[in-house]
Amino acid sequence: MFKNYGSFLDKIKEFFYKSKKENKIINKSDIDYVEKVLLSADIGTDITIKIVSKLEQKIKEDEISIQELKKILKDEILSIFIKKKYSLYERIKKSKIPYVCMIVGVNGVGKTTTVGKLAFLLKNNGFNPIIGASDTFRECAIDQLEILANLAKVPLVKQQINSDPASVAYDTLQSAKSKKKDVVLIDTAGRLHNRVNLMYELSKIYKVMKKVIPGAPHETILILDANNGQNAIEQTKKFLSFSKVSCIILTKTEGTAKGGFIINIMNRFKIPIQYLGIGEKINKLIEFDDEKFVNDLIKF
Ligand code: GDP
Ligand code: GDP
Ligand code: MG
């Protein structure tokens, strides 16, 4: 996962280690360098300013070592991560009615793949999911989802291409109720080029769902491609302008060097990251662990 993940912080590591300065005391010009690296890494200006002013304050009071610098970086970055009080499993278990999750995001980020992965994961952990194919727009989306549903051994509710996505969602929720499913995953079409249409379509799906299951959808899960960097921030803003977002799943994290923007997203939007996609196959979805993320990031 994130094999080049820490690459932006590797610059800091090299700076201190190559010059064999492991135990050296940090000075103002070292902090300026750290600032430059953090700024170039997309982690966001306000969090950079926070870290830098903390470091400057510290060196004014006392000498600090590279170990202390490391600790400050870790603590500051960890402090912006939001932990969900309950895991997705617990949230589903607590619900007495089918727990409905809408999967949203722009084209190509990995929504359909992630719906399949989530169904597979949930099924293998004792849940009884059902999937709704509400992306009725893209030519092969329904077939793609059907293959995944079969792999996961999870039922799929579908209609014809170009049918009304809200109608598919309605059928799916009805089916979830009558078959006593505990969790519903709704795949959606991802278009942002026509926001008015998309907003209309999403709000129509929401309205129809509530008629079948109270409070549905219980979660709106935003899918972001880890390689989209700054663009993912714009996508998040757009989705938040017309829908609540309960959590984020980051896809294609297995080979990206753009780890920095994750910190930026956390800091700006305060939306927890729930899972990471780490490959194309159906079993390539893992729970996000913020401490592991930060430890991987600051391995020097
Ligand atoms: P959608 O348009 O948002 O539904 O995106 P798709 O689910 O169709 O995925 C688009 C492409 O991304 C497909 O080729 C997927 O196999 C690929 N993909 C999705 N998740 C991951 C991931 O975690 N890692 C990698 N390497 N590829 C992924
Ligand atoms: P236009 O450019 O605004 O006319 O619309 P599009 O080219 O995006 O789509 C043409 C038609 O396809 C629309 O009038 C809708 O009936 C249908 N359509 C477009 N997008 C979607 C979508 O996301 N879901 C569904 N179900 N239908 C869509
Ligand atoms: Mg799709």
mmCIF file of C-alpha atoms and ligand atoms in Angstrom:
data_model
loop_
_atom_site.group_PDB
_atom_site.id
_atom_site.type_symbol
_atom_site.label_atom_id
_atom_site.label_comp_id
_atom_site.label_asym_id
_atom_site.label_seq_id
_atom_site.Cartn_x
_atom_site.Cartn_y
_atom_site.Cartn_z
ATOM 1 C CA MET A 1 0.000 0.000 0.000
ATOM 2 C CA PHE A 2 1.216 3.496 -0.842
ATOM 3 C CA LYS A 3 4.605 2.224 -1.846
ATOM 4 C CA ASN A 4 5.953 5.652 -2.679
ATOM 5 C CA TYR A 5 3.724 7.094 -0.099
ATOM 6 C CA GLY A 6 6.221 8.882 2.019
ATOM 7 C CA SER A 7 8.165 10.245 -0.899
ATOM 8 C CA PHE A 8 7.535 13.853 0.013
ATOM 9 C CA LEU A 9 8.718 13.344 3.533
ATOM 10 C CA ASP A 10 11.673 11.313 2.299
ATOM 11 C CA LYS A 11 13.143 14.649 1.303
ATOM 12 C CA ILE A 12 13.185 15.624 4.944
ATOM 13 C CA LYS A 13 14.678 12.281 5.857
ATOM 14 C CA GLU A 14 17.460 12.622 3.286
ATOM 15 C CA PHE A 15 18.224 16.119 4.383
ATOM 16 C CA PHE A 16 18.947 15.061 7.932
ATOM 17 C CA TYR A 17 20.436 11.651 7.329
ATOM 18 C CA LYS A 18 22.633 12.136 4.313
ATOM 19 C CA SER A 19 24.539 14.814 6.113
ATOM 20 C CA LYS A 20 24.915 12.447 9.075
ATOM 21 C CA LYS A 21 23.171 14.867 11.305
ATOM 22 C CA GLU A 22 20.984 12.368 13.163
ATOM 23 C CA ASN A 23 21.592 13.867 16.545
ATOM 24 C CA LYS A 24 21.981 17.388 15.500
ATOM 25 C CA ILE A 25 20.047 20.218 16.920
ATOM 26 C CA ILE A 26 17.476 21.804 14.648
ATOM 27 C CA ASN A 27 17.983 25.448 13.706
ATOM 28 C CA LYS A 28 15.883 28.061 11.946
ATOM 29 C CA SER A 29 17.189 27.233 8.476
ATOM 30 C CA ASP A 30 16.345 23.550 9.008
ATOM 31 C CA ILE A 31 12.792 24.572 9.833
ATOM 32 C CA ASP A 32 12.660 26.688 6.689
ATOM 33 C CA TYR A 33 13.602 23.588 4.742
ATOM 34 C CA VAL A 34 10.933 21.483 6.449
ATOM 35 C CA GLU A 35 8.417 24.201 5.593
ATOM 36 C CA LYS A 36 9.431 24.115 1.946
ATOM 37 C CA VAL A 37 9.037 20.338 1.780
ATOM 38 C CA LEU A 38 5.634 20.368 3.478
ATOM 39 C CA LEU A 39 4.381 23.101 1.158
ATOM 40 C CA SER A 40 5.535 21.242 -1.927
ATOM 41 C CA ALA A 41 3.747 18.107 -0.751
ATOM 42 C CA ASP A 42 0.131 19.289 -1.074
ATOM 43 C CA ILE A 43 -0.541 18.843 2.618
ATOM 44 C CA GLY A 44 -2.041 22.324 2.784
ATOM 45 C CA THR A 45 -0.789 25.699 3.915
ATOM 46 C CA ASP A 46 -2.637 26.012 7.209
ATOM 47 C CA ILE A 47 -1.415 22.710 8.607
ATOM 48 C CA THR A 48 2.115 23.583 7.413
ATOM 49 C CA ILE A 49 1.930 26.936 9.178
ATOM 50 C CA LYS A 50 0.719 25.205 12.331
ATOM 51 C CA ILE A 51 3.603 22.734 12.307
ATOM 52 C CA VAL A 52 6.212 25.359 11.461
ATOM 53 C CA SER A 53 5.094 27.783 14.147
ATOM 54 C CA LYS A 54 5.133 24.969 16.680
ATOM 55 C CA LEU A 55 8.713 24.123 15.676
ATOM 56 C CA GLU A 56 9.771 27.759 15.821
ATOM 57 C CA GLN A 57 8.217 28.149 19.231
ATOM 58 C CA LYS A 58 10.049 25.023 20.441
ATOM 59 C CA ILE A 59 13.475 26.097 19.246
ATOM 60 C CA LYS A 60 12.988 29.442 20.902
ATOM 61 C CA GLU A 61 12.392 27.706 24.224
ATOM 62 C CA ASP A 62 14.913 24.915 23.942
ATOM 63 C CA GLU A 63 17.149 22.940 21.645
ATOM 64 C CA ILE A 64 15.293 20.249 19.738
ATOM 65 C CA SER A 65 16.625 17.115 18.124
ATOM 66 C CA ILE A 66 15.500 15.372 14.977
ATOM 67 C CA GLN A 67 13.618 12.883 17.165
ATOM 68 C CA GLU A 68 11.597 15.715 18.607
ATOM 69 C CA LEU A 69 10.985 17.156 15.174
ATOM 70 C CA LYS A 70 9.672 13.756 14.136
ATOM 71 C CA LYS A 71 7.365 13.592 17.126
ATOM 72 C CA ILE A 72 5.940 17.034 16.452
ATOM 73 C CA LEU A 73 5.285 16.150 12.819
ATOM 74 C CA LYS A 74 3.581 12.901 13.832
ATOM 75 C CA ASP A 75 1.469 14.424 16.574
ATOM 76 C CA GLU A 76 0.348 17.345 14.450
ATOM 77 C CA ILE A 77 -0.579 15.193 11.495
ATOM 78 C CA LEU A 78 -2.337 12.603 13.675
ATOM 79 C CA SER A 79 -4.304 15.320 15.425
ATOM 80 C CA ILE A 80 -6.188 16.202 12.252
ATOM 81 C CA PHE A 81 -7.384 12.677 11.539
ATOM 82 C CA ILE A 82 -10.985 12.039 12.392
ATOM 83 C CA LYS A 83 -11.893 8.720 13.873
ATOM 84 C CA LYS A 84 -15.375 7.351 13.372
ATOM 85 C CA LYS A 85 -16.843 6.379 16.687
ATOM 86 C CA TYR A 86 -17.871 3.044 15.215
ATOM 87 C CA SER A 87 -16.523 0.986 12.349
ATOM 88 C CA LEU A 88 -18.739 0.390 9.330
ATOM 89 C CA TYR A 89 -19.418 -3.123 10.639
ATOM 90 C CA GLU A 90 -20.584 -1.734 13.965
ATOM 91 C CA ARG A 91 -22.714 0.915 12.289
ATOM 92 C CA ILE A 92 -24.451 -1.749 10.222
ATOM 93 C CA LYS A 93 -24.906 -4.021 13.235
ATOM 94 C CA LYS A 94 -26.460 -1.233 15.295
ATOM 95 C CA SER A 95 -29.099 -0.587 12.658
ATOM 96 C CA LYS A 96 -32.392 -2.428 13.082
ATOM 97 C CA ILE A 97 -33.360 -1.748 9.481
ATOM 98 C CA PRO A 98 -31.362 -2.404 6.296
ATOM 99 C CA TYR A 99 -28.416 -0.003 6.436
ATOM 100 C CA VAL A 100 -28.320 1.896 3.165
ATOM 101 C CA CYS A 101 -25.051 3.183 1.674
ATOM 102 C CA MET A 102 -24.898 5.332 -1.474
ATOM 103 C CA ILE A 103 -21.613 5.235 -3.327
ATOM 104 C CA VAL A 104 -20.821 8.527 -5.097
ATOM 105 C CA GLY A 105 -17.888 10.107 -6.928
ATOM 106 C CA VAL A 106 -16.813 11.329 -10.359
ATOM 107 C CA ASN A 107 -16.237 9.097 -13.380
ATOM 108 C CA GLY A 108 -13.529 6.489 -13.233
ATOM 109 C CA VAL A 109 -12.511 6.865 -9.592
ATOM 110 C CA GLY A 110 -13.508 3.280 -8.819
ATOM 111 C CA LYS A 111 -17.090 3.442 -7.530
ATOM 112 C CA THR A 112 -18.376 0.280 -9.169
ATOM 113 C CA THR A 113 -15.233 -1.679 -8.309
ATOM 114 C CA THR A 114 -15.481 -0.504 -4.698
ATOM 115 C CA VAL A 115 -19.142 -1.501 -4.438
ATOM 116 C CA GLY A 116 -18.055 -5.017 -5.474
ATOM 117 C CA LYS A 117 -15.168 -5.001 -3.003
ATOM 118 C CA LEU A 118 -17.357 -3.778 -0.156
ATOM 119 C CA ALA A 119 -19.997 -6.414 -0.920
ATOM 120 C CA PHE A 120 -17.293 -9.085 -0.938
ATOM 121 C CA LEU A 121 -15.781 -7.881 2.329
ATOM 122 C CA LEU A 122 -19.129 -7.560 4.085
ATOM 123 C CA LYS A 123 -20.314 -10.940 2.863
ATOM 124 C CA ASN A 124 -17.105 -12.585 4.079
ATOM 125 C CA ASN A 125 -17.600 -11.007 7.471
ATOM 126 C CA GLY A 126 -21.020 -12.456 8.059
ATOM 127 C CA PHE A 127 -23.223 -9.696 6.648
ATOM 128 C CA ASN A 128 -25.973 -10.077 4.080
ATOM 129 C CA PRO A 129 -25.581 -7.301 1.535
ATOM 130 C CA ILE A 130 -27.626 -6.479 -1.547
ATOM 131 C CA ILE A 131 -26.448 -4.258 -4.407
ATOM 132 C CA GLY A 132 -28.431 -1.815 -6.530
ATOM 133 C CA ALA A 133 -27.208 -0.907 -10.026
ATOM 134 C CA SER A 134 -28.239 2.755 -10.087
ATOM 135 C CA ASP A 135 -25.625 3.701 -12.646
ATOM 136 C CA THR A 136 -27.965 3.116 -15.537
ATOM 137 C CA PHE A 137 -26.140 5.590 -17.711
ATOM 138 C CA ARG A 138 -22.779 4.078 -18.577
ATOM 139 C CA GLU A 139 -22.938 1.400 -21.227
ATOM 140 C CA CYS A 140 -21.259 -1.480 -19.382
ATOM 141 C CA ALA A 141 -21.772 -0.408 -15.758
ATOM 142 C CA ILE A 142 -24.561 -2.902 -15.083
ATOM 143 C CA ASP A 143 -22.638 -5.860 -16.556
ATOM 144 C CA GLN A 144 -19.498 -4.806 -14.677
ATOM 145 C CA LEU A 145 -21.444 -4.733 -11.427
ATOM 146 C CA GLU A 146 -23.138 -8.040 -12.144
ATOM 147 C CA ILE A 147 -19.783 -9.783 -12.551
ATOM 148 C CA LEU A 148 -18.629 -8.347 -9.228
ATOM 149 C CA ALA A 149 -21.879 -9.259 -7.474
ATOM 150 C CA ASN A 150 -21.505 -12.848 -8.695
ATOM 151 C CA LEU A 151 -17.918 -12.994 -7.492
ATOM 152 C CA ALA A 152 -19.015 -11.711 -4.092
ATOM 153 C CA LYS A 153 -22.052 -14.047 -4.123
ATOM 154 C CA VAL A 154 -24.292 -11.101 -3.356
ATOM 155 C CA PRO A 155 -27.654 -10.436 -5.066
ATOM 156 C CA LEU A 156 -27.952 -7.530 -7.499
ATOM 157 C CA VAL A 157 -31.041 -5.515 -8.352
ATOM 158 C CA LYS A 158 -30.923 -4.038 -11.837
ATOM 159 C CA GLN A 159 -33.047 -2.648 -14.644
ATOM 160 C CA GLN A 160 -32.359 -1.815 -18.272
ATOM 161 C CA ILE A 161 -29.760 0.714 -19.328
ATOM 162 C CA ASN A 162 -31.139 4.299 -19.256
ATOM 163 C CA SER A 163 -33.847 3.381 -16.783
ATOM 164 C CA ASP A 164 -34.465 5.720 -13.868
ATOM 165 C CA PRO A 165 -31.707 5.301 -11.228
ATOM 166 C CA ALA A 166 -34.177 6.256 -8.488
ATOM 167 C CA SER A 167 -36.459 3.461 -9.608
ATOM 168 C CA VAL A 168 -33.586 0.958 -9.344
ATOM 169 C CA ALA A 169 -32.815 2.249 -5.850
ATOM 170 C CA TYR A 170 -36.496 1.869 -4.923
ATOM 171 C CA ASP A 171 -36.550 -1.747 -6.111
ATOM 172 C CA THR A 172 -33.302 -2.489 -4.296
ATOM 173 C CA LEU A 173 -34.564 -1.162 -0.981
ATOM 174 C CA GLN A 174 -37.859 -3.008 -1.347
ATOM 175 C CA SER A 175 -35.937 -6.174 -2.025
ATOM 176 C CA ALA A 176 -33.631 -5.546 0.942
ATOM 177 C CA LYS A 177 -36.656 -5.248 3.183
ATOM 178 C CA SER A 178 -38.480 -8.297 1.940
ATOM 179 C CA LYS A 179 -35.353 -10.474 1.883
ATOM 180 C CA LYS A 180 -34.237 -9.160 5.277
ATOM 181 C CA LYS A 181 -30.855 -7.931 4.088
ATOM 182 C CA ASP A 182 -28.809 -5.976 6.618
ATOM 183 C CA VAL A 183 -26.929 -3.692 4.266
ATOM 184 C CA VAL A 184 -27.628 -2.081 0.879
ATOM 185 C CA LEU A 185 -24.953 -0.750 -1.480
ATOM 186 C CA ILE A 186 -26.124 1.568 -4.259
ATOM 187 C CA ASP A 187 -23.784 2.222 -7.185
ATOM 188 C CA THR A 188 -24.385 5.573 -8.918
ATOM 189 C CA ALA A 189 -23.398 7.338 -12.119
ATOM 190 C CA GLY A 190 -20.571 9.773 -11.672
ATOM 191 C CA ARG A 191 -20.963 12.928 -13.632
ATOM 192 C CA LEU A 192 -19.906 16.334 -12.481
ATOM 193 C CA HIS A 193 -19.884 18.038 -15.857
ATOM 194 C CA ASN A 194 -23.587 18.550 -15.504
ATOM 195 C CA ARG A 195 -24.039 19.350 -11.864
ATOM 196 C CA VAL A 196 -27.655 20.402 -12.010
ATOM 197 C CA ASN A 197 -28.658 17.101 -13.527
ATOM 198 C CA LEU A 198 -26.559 15.128 -11.104
ATOM 199 C CA MET A 199 -27.903 17.012 -8.119
ATOM 200 C CA TYR A 200 -31.428 16.472 -9.356
ATOM 201 C CA GLU A 201 -30.762 12.795 -9.891
ATOM 202 C CA LEU A 202 -29.114 12.268 -6.501
ATOM 203 C CA SER A 203 -31.810 14.146 -4.611
ATOM 204 C CA LYS A 204 -34.480 12.173 -6.425
ATOM 205 C CA ILE A 205 -32.772 8.918 -5.387
ATOM 206 C CA TYR A 206 -32.617 10.161 -1.775
ATOM 207 C CA LYS A 207 -36.293 11.115 -1.779
ATOM 208 C CA VAL A 208 -37.420 7.802 -3.187
ATOM 209 C CA MET A 209 -35.249 5.801 -0.775
ATOM 210 C CA LYS A 210 -36.755 7.479 2.266
ATOM 211 C CA LYS A 211 -40.185 6.279 1.195
ATOM 212 C CA VAL A 212 -39.015 2.683 1.515
ATOM 213 C CA ILE A 213 -36.594 2.770 4.462
ATOM 214 C CA PRO A 214 -36.670 5.591 7.022
ATOM 215 C CA GLY A 215 -33.537 7.733 7.153
ATOM 216 C CA ALA A 216 -32.088 6.171 3.987
ATOM 217 C CA PRO A 217 -29.456 6.581 2.794
ATOM 218 C CA HIS A 218 -27.757 6.165 6.152
ATOM 219 C CA GLU A 219 -24.384 6.818 4.567
ATOM 220 C CA THR A 220 -23.119 8.575 1.491
ATOM 221 C CA ILE A 221 -19.667 7.220 0.744
ATOM 222 C CA LEU A 222 -17.454 9.394 -1.465
ATOM 223 C CA ILE A 223 -14.907 7.593 -3.618
ATOM 224 C CA LEU A 224 -11.707 9.484 -4.405
ATOM 225 C CA ASP A 225 -8.807 8.374 -6.580
ATOM 226 C CA ALA A 226 -5.586 8.789 -4.594
ATOM 227 C CA ASN A 227 -3.781 9.866 -7.755
ATOM 228 C CA ASN A 228 -6.070 12.844 -8.285
ATOM 229 C CA GLY A 229 -4.298 14.987 -5.720
ATOM 230 C CA GLN A 230 -5.577 18.548 -5.699
ATOM 231 C CA ASN A 231 -8.413 17.618 -8.034
ATOM 232 C CA ALA A 232 -9.851 15.298 -5.392
ATOM 233 C CA ILE A 233 -10.208 18.325 -3.146
ATOM 234 C CA GLU A 234 -12.292 20.088 -5.788
ATOM 235 C CA GLN A 235 -14.410 16.942 -6.216
ATOM 236 C CA THR A 236 -15.030 16.728 -2.484
ATOM 237 C CA LYS A 237 -16.132 20.381 -2.391
ATOM 238 C CA LYS A 238 -18.565 19.812 -5.245
ATOM 239 C CA PHE A 239 -20.136 16.740 -3.693
ATOM 240 C CA LEU A 240 -20.425 18.440 -0.326
ATOM 241 C CA SER A 241 -22.286 21.295 -1.977
ATOM 242 C CA PHE A 242 -25.239 19.014 -2.610
ATOM 243 C CA SER A 243 -24.887 16.044 -0.331
ATOM 244 C CA LYS A 244 -23.634 15.082 3.099
ATOM 245 C CA VAL A 245 -20.648 12.760 2.929
ATOM 246 C CA SER A 246 -20.287 10.232 5.770
ATOM 247 C CA CYS A 247 -16.903 8.837 4.874
ATOM 248 C CA ILE A 248 -14.324 8.564 2.124
ATOM 249 C CA ILE A 249 -12.842 5.541 0.410
ATOM 250 C CA LEU A 250 -9.557 6.222 -1.354
ATOM 251 C CA THR A 251 -8.835 4.043 -4.358
ATOM 252 C CA LYS A 252 -5.698 3.158 -6.309
ATOM 253 C CA THR A 253 -3.487 3.840 -3.320
ATOM 254 C CA GLU A 254 -1.093 0.990 -4.034
ATOM 255 C CA GLY A 255 1.261 2.898 -6.283
ATOM 256 C CA THR A 256 0.746 6.547 -5.566
ATOM 257 C CA ALA A 257 3.243 9.116 -4.454
ATOM 258 C CA LYS A 258 0.574 11.638 -3.637
ATOM 259 C CA GLY A 259 -0.006 10.836 0.017
ATOM 260 C CA GLY A 260 0.161 14.463 1.070
ATOM 261 C CA PHE A 261 -3.258 15.503 -0.105
ATOM 262 C CA ILE A 262 -4.902 13.011 2.252
ATOM 263 C CA ILE A 263 -3.772 15.178 5.124
ATOM 264 C CA ASN A 264 -5.130 18.194 3.315
ATOM 265 C CA ILE A 265 -8.538 16.543 2.807
ATOM 266 C CA MET A 266 -8.730 15.508 6.455
ATOM 267 C CA ASN A 267 -7.818 18.956 7.603
ATOM 268 C CA ARG A 268 -10.291 20.769 5.365
ATOM 269 C CA PHE A 269 -13.338 18.582 5.397
ATOM 270 C CA LYS A 270 -13.100 16.562 8.625
ATOM 271 C CA ILE A 271 -14.507 13.505 6.890
ATOM 272 C CA PRO A 272 -13.016 10.191 8.003
ATOM 273 C CA ILE A 273 -11.311 7.867 5.550
ATOM 274 C CA GLN A 274 -12.819 4.423 5.996
ATOM 275 C CA TYR A 275 -11.094 2.115 3.510
ATOM 276 C CA LEU A 276 -8.281 2.083 0.984
ATOM 277 C CA GLY A 277 -8.424 0.416 -2.410
ATOM 278 C CA ILE A 278 -5.092 -1.315 -2.985
ATOM 279 C CA GLY A 279 -5.572 -3.000 -6.359
ATOM 280 C CA GLU A 280 -8.128 -3.932 -8.975
ATOM 281 C CA LYS A 281 -9.120 -7.346 -7.614
ATOM 282 C CA ILE A 282 -12.217 -7.823 -5.499
ATOM 283 C CA ASN A 283 -10.285 -8.566 -2.304
ATOM 284 C CA LYS A 284 -8.101 -5.451 -2.543
ATOM 285 C CA LEU A 285 -9.829 -3.263 0.025
ATOM 286 C CA ILE A 286 -8.428 -2.658 3.485
ATOM 287 C CA GLU A 287 -9.503 -0.645 6.484
ATOM 288 C CA PHE A 288 -7.733 2.700 6.814
ATOM 289 C CA ASP A 289 -5.560 2.996 9.889
ATOM 290 C CA ASP A 290 -4.486 6.567 10.575
ATOM 291 C CA GLU A 291 -1.648 5.668 12.933
ATOM 292 C CA LYS A 292 -0.188 3.256 10.449
ATOM 293 C CA PHE A 293 -0.538 5.890 7.737
ATOM 294 C CA VAL A 294 1.334 8.496 9.757
ATOM 295 C CA ASN A 295 3.974 6.002 10.888
ATOM 296 C CA ASP A 296 4.585 4.981 7.280
ATOM 297 C CA LEU A 297 4.807 8.616 6.351
ATOM 298 C CA ILE A 298 7.353 9.564 8.972
ATOM 299 C CA LYS A 299 9.651 6.596 9.002
ATOM 300 C CA PHE A 300 12.843 8.413 9.690
HETATM 301 P P1 GDP B 1 -16.296 4.209 -11.630
HETATM 302 O O1 GDP B 1 -16.438 4.885 -12.950
HETATM 303 O O2 GDP B 1 -16.107 5.210 -10.531
HETATM 304 O O3 GDP B 1 -17.392 3.239 -11.329
HETATM 305 O O4 GDP B 1 -14.933 3.380 -11.695
HETATM 306 P P2 GDP B 1 -14.694 1.817 -11.913
HETATM 307 O O5 GDP B 1 -15.091 1.059 -10.688
HETATM 308 O O6 GDP B 1 -15.288 1.411 -13.185
HETATM 309 O O7 GDP B 1 -13.109 1.778 -11.943
HETATM 310 C C1 GDP B 1 -12.335 2.455 -12.906
HETATM 311 C C2 GDP B 1 -10.997 1.741 -13.033
HETATM 312 O O8 GDP B 1 -10.257 1.857 -11.828
HETATM 313 C C3 GDP B 1 -11.144 0.253 -13.291
HETATM 314 O O9 GDP B 1 -10.186 -0.120 -14.257
HETATM 315 C C4 GDP B 1 -10.808 -0.382 -11.948
HETATM 316 O O10 GDP B 1 -10.270 -1.672 -12.069
HETATM 317 C C5 GDP B 1 -9.797 0.598 -11.413
HETATM 318 N N1 GDP B 1 -9.689 0.567 -9.935
HETATM 319 C C6 GDP B 1 -10.648 0.755 -9.007
HETATM 320 N N2 GDP B 1 -10.138 0.681 -7.758
HETATM 321 C C7 GDP B 1 -8.810 0.444 -7.889
HETATM 322 C C8 GDP B 1 -7.729 0.275 -6.955
HETATM 323 O O11 GDP B 1 -7.853 0.345 -5.728
HETATM 324 N N3 GDP B 1 -6.495 0.051 -7.506
HETATM 325 C C9 GDP B 1 -6.309 -0.018 -8.855
HETATM 326 N N4 GDP B 1 -5.085 -0.234 -9.307
HETATM 327 N N5 GDP B 1 -7.298 0.143 -9.736
HETATM 328 C C10 GDP B 1 -8.535 0.364 -9.280
HETATM 329 P P1 GDP B 2 -27.687 16.287 -21.782
HETATM 330 O O1 GDP B 2 -26.352 16.534 -22.416
HETATM 331 O O2 GDP B 2 -27.965 17.147 -20.605
HETATM 332 O O3 GDP B 2 -28.815 16.243 -22.753
HETATM 333 O O4 GDP B 2 -27.695 14.837 -21.163
HETATM 334 P P2 GDP B 2 -26.659 13.660 -21.311
HETATM 335 O O5 GDP B 2 -25.954 13.647 -22.631
HETATM 336 O O6 GDP B 2 -25.856 13.638 -20.073
HETATM 337 O O7 GDP B 2 -27.670 12.456 -21.302
HETATM 338 C C1 GDP B 2 -28.748 12.286 -22.223
HETATM 339 C C2 GDP B 2 -29.902 11.563 -21.549
HETATM 340 O O8 GDP B 2 -29.439 10.409 -20.898
HETATM 341 C C3 GDP B 2 -30.550 12.394 -20.434
HETATM 342 O O9 GDP B 2 -31.611 13.170 -20.896
HETATM 343 C C4 GDP B 2 -31.030 11.351 -19.454
HETATM 344 O O10 GDP B 2 -32.275 10.849 -19.810
HETATM 345 C C5 GDP B 2 -30.022 10.274 -19.631
HETATM 346 N N1 GDP B 2 -29.010 10.428 -18.626
HETATM 347 C C6 GDP B 2 -27.973 11.269 -18.598
HETATM 348 N N2 GDP B 2 -27.235 11.109 -17.525
HETATM 349 C C7 GDP B 2 -27.816 10.144 -16.838
HETATM 350 C C8 GDP B 2 -27.490 9.505 -15.625
HETATM 351 O O11 GDP B 2 -26.533 9.776 -14.935
HETATM 352 N N3 GDP B 2 -28.334 8.538 -15.225
HETATM 353 C C9 GDP B 2 -29.404 8.180 -15.956
HETATM 354 N N4 GDP B 2 -30.174 7.232 -15.514
HETATM 355 N N5 GDP B 2 -29.713 8.736 -17.100
HETATM 356 C C10 GDP B 2 -28.953 9.723 -17.543
HETATM 357 MG MG MG B 3 -19.132 2.788 -12.266
#
